[in-house]
């Protein structure tokens, strides 16, 4: 059963300009494992986290660090949840995540399905 669907699109150049204007934002949005990725990958991870939040109903109580997107060789990206995001997913009965991220022509996007 589908619990939720989320999608987000990020303009890479605009997103990176925001990170440069607000240096602490990188630490707020990304886990240590994500922070040093290339610009398009950072923007794609931000889009993925936004899509995850939307799939979970976007409650304002979730923390950015409670979701990490991992790249897997030869497979789809994996979602690792903990804390506030995991609690919300458990509350809704999410058992699996299907995530697709892409970046091309200065745009990063993510689409996620939360399955119960």
Short mmCIF file of N, CA and C in Angstrom, two decimals:
data_model
loop_
_atom_site.label_atom_id
_atom_site.label_comp_id
_atom_site.label_asym_id
_atom_site.label_seq_id
_atom_site.Cartn_x
_atom_site.Cartn_y
_atom_site.Cartn_z
N UNK A 1 0.84 -1.16 0.00
CA UNK A 1 0.00 0.00 0.00
C UNK A 1 0.90 1.25 0.00
N UNK A 2 0.51 2.22 -0.78
CA UNK A 2 1.26 3.47 -0.83
C UNK A 2 0.79 4.38 0.31
N UNK A 3 1.75 4.77 1.15
CA UNK A 3 1.48 5.66 2.28
C UNK A 3 1.56 7.11 1.83
N UNK A 4 2.54 7.41 0.98
CA UNK A 4 2.73 8.78 0.52
C UNK A 4 3.66 8.86 -0.66
N UNK A 5 3.56 9.96 -1.40
CA UNK A 5 4.42 10.23 -2.55
C UNK A 5 4.93 11.65 -2.40
N UNK A 6 6.20 11.85 -2.73
CA UNK A 6 6.77 13.19 -2.67
C UNK A 6 7.66 13.44 -3.86
N UNK A 7 7.72 14.68 -4.28
CA UNK A 7 8.59 15.07 -5.39
C UNK A 7 9.13 16.47 -5.10
N UNK A 8 10.35 16.73 -5.55
CA UNK A 8 10.91 18.07 -5.39
C UNK A 8 11.93 18.32 -6.48
N UNK A 9 12.07 19.57 -6.87
CA UNK A 9 13.00 20.00 -7.91
C UNK A 9 13.80 21.18 -7.37
N UNK A 10 15.13 21.17 -7.60
CA UNK A 10 16.01 22.20 -7.08
C UNK A 10 16.90 22.74 -8.20
N UNK A 11 16.96 24.05 -8.31
CA UNK A 11 17.89 24.71 -9.23
C UNK A 11 19.27 24.68 -8.55
N UNK A 12 20.22 23.96 -9.13
CA UNK A 12 21.52 23.72 -8.49
C UNK A 12 22.26 25.03 -8.22
N UNK A 13 22.35 25.89 -9.20
CA UNK A 13 23.10 27.15 -9.05
C UNK A 13 22.50 28.01 -7.93
N UNK A 14 21.20 28.14 -7.93
CA UNK A 14 20.53 28.93 -6.90
C UNK A 14 20.72 28.32 -5.52
N UNK A 15 20.63 26.99 -5.44
CA UNK A 15 20.81 26.29 -4.17
C UNK A 15 22.22 26.49 -3.63
N UNK A 16 23.23 26.37 -4.49
CA UNK A 16 24.61 26.54 -4.05
C UNK A 16 24.88 27.99 -3.63
N UNK A 17 24.26 28.94 -4.32
CA UNK A 17 24.41 30.35 -3.92
C UNK A 17 23.84 30.56 -2.52
N UNK A 18 22.74 29.90 -2.23
CA UNK A 18 22.14 29.98 -0.89
C UNK A 18 23.08 29.39 0.15
N UNK A 19 23.70 28.25 -0.15
CA UNK A 19 24.65 27.63 0.77
C UNK A 19 25.87 28.53 1.00
N UNK A 20 26.32 29.22 -0.04
CA UNK A 20 27.47 30.12 0.10
C UNK A 20 27.13 31.35 0.94
N UNK A 21 25.90 31.87 0.78
CA UNK A 21 25.47 33.04 1.56
C UNK A 21 25.27 32.70 3.03
N UNK A 22 24.91 31.44 3.30
CA UNK A 22 24.59 31.00 4.66
C UNK A 22 25.40 29.75 4.97
N UNK A 23 26.68 29.89 5.32
CA UNK A 23 27.56 28.74 5.48
C UNK A 23 27.06 27.68 6.47
N UNK A 24 26.40 28.07 7.52
CA UNK A 24 25.91 27.08 8.51
C UNK A 24 24.76 26.24 7.98
N UNK A 25 24.16 26.67 6.90
CA UNK A 25 23.03 25.93 6.33
C UNK A 25 23.45 24.54 5.87
N UNK A 26 24.66 24.42 5.33
CA UNK A 26 25.17 23.11 4.89
C UNK A 26 25.18 22.13 6.05
N UNK A 27 25.62 22.58 7.22
CA UNK A 27 25.66 21.71 8.39
C UNK A 27 24.26 21.41 8.92
N UNK A 28 23.34 22.35 8.74
CA UNK A 28 21.96 22.14 9.20
C UNK A 28 21.22 21.13 8.32
N UNK A 29 21.45 21.19 7.02
CA UNK A 29 20.69 20.37 6.08
C UNK A 29 21.25 18.97 5.86
N UNK A 30 22.58 18.84 5.97
CA UNK A 30 23.21 17.59 5.55
C UNK A 30 23.98 16.91 6.67
N UNK A 31 23.95 15.59 6.64
CA UNK A 31 24.74 14.82 7.59
C UNK A 31 26.20 14.88 7.16
N UNK A 32 27.09 14.48 8.02
CA UNK A 32 28.52 14.51 7.72
C UNK A 32 28.84 13.70 6.47
N UNK A 33 28.14 12.59 6.27
CA UNK A 33 28.36 11.74 5.11
C UNK A 33 27.97 12.42 3.80
N UNK A 34 27.11 13.44 3.86
CA UNK A 34 26.60 14.09 2.65
C UNK A 34 27.30 15.41 2.32
N UNK A 35 27.86 16.09 3.28
CA UNK A 35 28.29 17.49 3.14
C UNK A 35 29.29 17.80 2.04
N UNK A 36 30.18 16.87 1.72
CA UNK A 36 31.25 17.16 0.77
C UNK A 36 30.97 16.67 -0.65
N UNK A 37 29.73 16.34 -0.94
CA UNK A 37 29.37 15.87 -2.27
C UNK A 37 29.40 17.03 -3.27
N UNK A 38 29.51 16.72 -4.57
CA UNK A 38 29.45 17.77 -5.59
C UNK A 38 28.11 18.52 -5.54
N UNK A 39 28.09 19.70 -6.11
CA UNK A 39 26.92 20.58 -6.06
C UNK A 39 25.63 19.89 -6.52
N UNK A 40 25.66 19.23 -7.66
CA UNK A 40 24.43 18.60 -8.17
C UNK A 40 23.95 17.48 -7.25
N UNK A 41 24.88 16.78 -6.62
CA UNK A 41 24.50 15.71 -5.69
C UNK A 41 23.94 16.28 -4.38
N UNK A 42 24.51 17.39 -3.91
CA UNK A 42 23.96 18.05 -2.72
C UNK A 42 22.53 18.51 -2.99
N UNK A 43 22.33 19.15 -4.12
CA UNK A 43 20.99 19.64 -4.47
C UNK A 43 20.02 18.46 -4.61
N UNK A 44 20.48 17.36 -5.18
CA UNK A 44 19.62 16.18 -5.32
C UNK A 44 19.25 15.60 -3.96
N UNK A 45 20.18 15.60 -3.03
CA UNK A 45 19.88 15.11 -1.68
C UNK A 45 18.91 16.02 -0.95
N UNK A 46 19.07 17.32 -1.16
CA UNK A 46 18.11 18.24 -0.58
C UNK A 46 16.71 17.97 -1.16
N UNK A 47 16.64 17.79 -2.48
CA UNK A 47 15.36 17.48 -3.12
C UNK A 47 14.79 16.17 -2.57
N UNK A 48 15.66 15.18 -2.33
CA UNK A 48 15.20 13.91 -1.79
C UNK A 48 14.63 14.08 -0.38
N UNK A 49 15.30 14.87 0.45
CA UNK A 49 14.81 15.09 1.81
C UNK A 49 13.48 15.83 1.80
N UNK A 50 13.35 16.79 0.89
CA UNK A 50 12.07 17.50 0.74
C UNK A 50 10.99 16.53 0.28
N UNK A 51 11.31 15.65 -0.66
CA UNK A 51 10.34 14.67 -1.16
C UNK A 51 9.93 13.70 -0.05
N UNK A 52 10.89 13.28 0.77
CA UNK A 52 10.59 12.39 1.90
C UNK A 52 9.63 13.09 2.86
N UNK A 53 9.92 14.35 3.18
CA UNK A 53 9.05 15.11 4.08
C UNK A 53 7.63 15.22 3.50
N UNK A 54 7.53 15.47 2.22
CA UNK A 54 6.21 15.58 1.58
C UNK A 54 5.46 14.25 1.65
N UNK A 55 6.18 13.15 1.42
CA UNK A 55 5.55 11.83 1.48
C UNK A 55 5.04 11.52 2.89
N UNK A 56 5.67 12.14 3.89
CA UNK A 56 5.28 11.92 5.28
C UNK A 56 4.30 12.98 5.79
N UNK A 57 3.78 13.80 4.89
CA UNK A 57 2.83 14.83 5.28
C UNK A 57 3.45 16.13 5.72
N UNK A 58 4.76 16.23 5.60
CA UNK A 58 5.53 17.45 5.89
C UNK A 58 5.26 18.07 7.26
N UNK A 59 5.25 17.26 8.32
CA UNK A 59 5.11 17.90 9.63
C UNK A 59 6.36 18.70 9.96
N UNK A 60 6.20 19.83 10.59
CA UNK A 60 7.32 20.71 10.87
C UNK A 60 8.23 20.25 11.99
N UNK A 61 7.95 19.11 12.56
CA UNK A 61 8.74 18.62 13.70
C UNK A 61 9.92 17.75 13.30
N UNK A 62 10.08 17.48 12.01
CA UNK A 62 11.17 16.62 11.56
C UNK A 62 12.46 17.41 11.39
N UNK A 63 13.59 16.75 11.66
CA UNK A 63 14.91 17.38 11.55
C UNK A 63 15.64 16.86 10.31
N UNK A 64 16.31 17.76 9.60
CA UNK A 64 17.02 17.42 8.36
C UNK A 64 18.05 16.31 8.58
N UNK A 65 18.73 16.32 9.71
CA UNK A 65 19.78 15.32 9.98
C UNK A 65 19.24 13.93 10.25
N UNK A 66 17.93 13.83 10.38
CA UNK A 66 17.33 12.53 10.66
C UNK A 66 17.02 11.74 9.40
N UNK A 67 17.50 12.23 8.26
CA UNK A 67 17.39 11.50 7.00
C UNK A 67 18.71 11.64 6.25
N UNK A 68 19.23 10.53 5.80
CA UNK A 68 20.45 10.52 4.98
C UNK A 68 20.15 9.73 3.71
N UNK A 69 20.62 10.24 2.58
CA UNK A 69 20.47 9.55 1.31
C UNK A 69 21.83 9.00 0.92
N UNK A 70 21.91 7.68 0.74
CA UNK A 70 23.16 7.02 0.39
C UNK A 70 23.12 6.56 -1.06
N UNK A 71 24.22 6.75 -1.73
CA UNK A 71 24.39 6.24 -3.09
C UNK A 71 24.81 4.79 -3.01
N UNK A 72 24.24 3.95 -3.86
CA UNK A 72 24.64 2.55 -3.93
C UNK A 72 25.12 2.25 -5.34
N UNK A 73 26.21 1.55 -5.44
CA UNK A 73 26.77 1.21 -6.75
C UNK A 73 25.86 0.20 -7.43
N UNK A 74 25.40 0.53 -8.62
CA UNK A 74 24.58 -0.38 -9.40
C UNK A 74 23.15 -0.53 -8.92
N UNK A 75 22.72 0.36 -8.03
CA UNK A 75 21.36 0.27 -7.52
C UNK A 75 20.78 1.63 -7.21
N UNK A 76 19.56 1.66 -6.77
CA UNK A 76 18.93 2.94 -6.44
C UNK A 76 19.50 3.51 -5.15
N UNK A 77 19.37 4.82 -4.97
CA UNK A 77 19.82 5.41 -3.70
C UNK A 77 19.01 4.84 -2.54
N UNK A 78 19.63 4.79 -1.39
CA UNK A 78 18.99 4.23 -0.21
C UNK A 78 18.70 5.34 0.80
N UNK A 79 17.59 5.22 1.49
CA UNK A 79 17.17 6.17 2.51
C UNK A 79 17.47 5.58 3.88
N UNK A 80 18.19 6.33 4.70
CA UNK A 80 18.45 5.94 6.08
C UNK A 80 17.76 6.96 6.99
N UNK A 81 16.85 6.46 7.81
CA UNK A 81 16.09 7.35 8.70
C UNK A 81 16.42 7.06 10.15
N UNK A 82 16.29 8.09 10.97
CA UNK A 82 16.45 7.95 12.41
C UNK A 82 15.65 9.08 13.06
N UNK A 83 15.59 9.06 14.37
CA UNK A 83 14.99 10.16 15.13
C UNK A 83 13.60 10.56 14.68
N UNK A 84 13.42 11.85 14.43
CA UNK A 84 12.10 12.42 14.15
C UNK A 84 11.49 11.91 12.85
N UNK A 85 12.33 11.71 11.83
CA UNK A 85 11.81 11.24 10.54
C UNK A 85 11.40 9.77 10.65
N UNK A 86 12.22 8.97 11.32
CA UNK A 86 11.88 7.56 11.53
C UNK A 86 10.60 7.43 12.36
N UNK A 87 10.46 8.26 13.38
CA UNK A 87 9.26 8.21 14.22
C UNK A 87 8.00 8.49 13.39
N UNK A 88 8.08 9.50 12.51
CA UNK A 88 6.92 9.82 11.66
C UNK A 88 6.64 8.69 10.68
N UNK A 89 7.68 8.12 10.09
CA UNK A 89 7.50 7.01 9.15
C UNK A 89 6.87 5.81 9.88
N UNK A 90 7.33 5.51 11.07
CA UNK A 90 6.76 4.41 11.86
C UNK A 90 5.30 4.69 12.21
N UNK A 91 5.01 5.94 12.57
CA UNK A 91 3.64 6.33 12.91
C UNK A 91 2.68 6.08 11.75
N UNK A 92 3.16 6.31 10.52
CA UNK A 92 2.33 6.12 9.33
C UNK A 92 2.37 4.69 8.80
N UNK A 93 3.29 3.88 9.32
CA UNK A 93 3.38 2.49 8.87
C UNK A 93 4.24 2.28 7.65
N UNK A 94 5.21 3.16 7.40
CA UNK A 94 6.10 3.01 6.25
C UNK A 94 7.05 1.85 6.50
N UNK A 95 7.10 0.92 5.53
CA UNK A 95 7.97 -0.25 5.63
C UNK A 95 9.10 -0.24 4.60
N UNK A 96 8.91 0.52 3.50
CA UNK A 96 9.92 0.56 2.44
C UNK A 96 9.86 1.91 1.73
N UNK A 97 11.00 2.30 1.18
CA UNK A 97 11.12 3.55 0.42
C UNK A 97 11.59 3.24 -0.99
N UNK A 98 11.02 3.94 -1.95
CA UNK A 98 11.45 3.85 -3.34
C UNK A 98 11.84 5.28 -3.74
N UNK A 99 13.13 5.49 -3.98
CA UNK A 99 13.64 6.84 -4.24
C UNK A 99 14.37 6.87 -5.58
N UNK A 100 14.08 7.89 -6.35
CA UNK A 100 14.80 8.14 -7.59
C UNK A 100 15.26 9.59 -7.56
N UNK A 101 16.56 9.80 -7.82
CA UNK A 101 17.09 11.16 -7.91
C UNK A 101 17.76 11.33 -9.26
N UNK A 102 17.77 12.57 -9.74
CA UNK A 102 18.36 12.86 -11.04
C UNK A 102 18.87 14.29 -11.05
N UNK A 103 19.87 14.54 -11.88
CA UNK A 103 20.32 15.91 -12.08
C UNK A 103 20.82 16.05 -13.51
N UNK A 104 20.33 17.14 -14.15
CA UNK A 104 20.70 17.42 -15.53
C UNK A 104 20.35 18.89 -15.83
N UNK A 105 21.16 19.51 -16.64
CA UNK A 105 20.91 20.88 -17.11
C UNK A 105 20.68 21.86 -15.97
N UNK A 106 21.44 21.69 -14.87
CA UNK A 106 21.35 22.62 -13.78
C UNK A 106 20.19 22.40 -12.81
N UNK A 107 19.48 21.30 -12.99
CA UNK A 107 18.34 20.98 -12.14
C UNK A 107 18.56 19.62 -11.49
N UNK A 108 18.28 19.55 -10.19
CA UNK A 108 18.28 18.26 -9.48
C UNK A 108 16.85 17.97 -9.05
N UNK A 109 16.47 16.70 -9.13
CA UNK A 109 15.11 16.34 -8.76
C UNK A 109 15.11 15.02 -8.00
N UNK A 110 14.05 14.82 -7.25
CA UNK A 110 13.88 13.58 -6.51
C UNK A 110 12.41 13.24 -6.45
N UNK A 111 12.13 11.95 -6.52
CA UNK A 111 10.77 11.44 -6.40
C UNK A 111 10.84 10.27 -5.45
N UNK A 112 9.92 10.22 -4.49
CA UNK A 112 9.94 9.15 -3.50
C UNK A 112 8.52 8.60 -3.30
N UNK A 113 8.47 7.28 -3.07
CA UNK A 113 7.23 6.62 -2.70
C UNK A 113 7.48 5.93 -1.37
N UNK A 114 6.62 6.21 -0.40
CA UNK A 114 6.66 5.55 0.90
C UNK A 114 5.65 4.41 0.87
N UNK A 115 6.13 3.20 1.08
CA UNK A 115 5.27 2.02 0.98
C UNK A 115 5.05 1.41 2.36
N UNK A 116 3.80 0.98 2.61
CA UNK A 116 3.45 0.36 3.87
C UNK A 116 3.09 -1.09 3.70
#
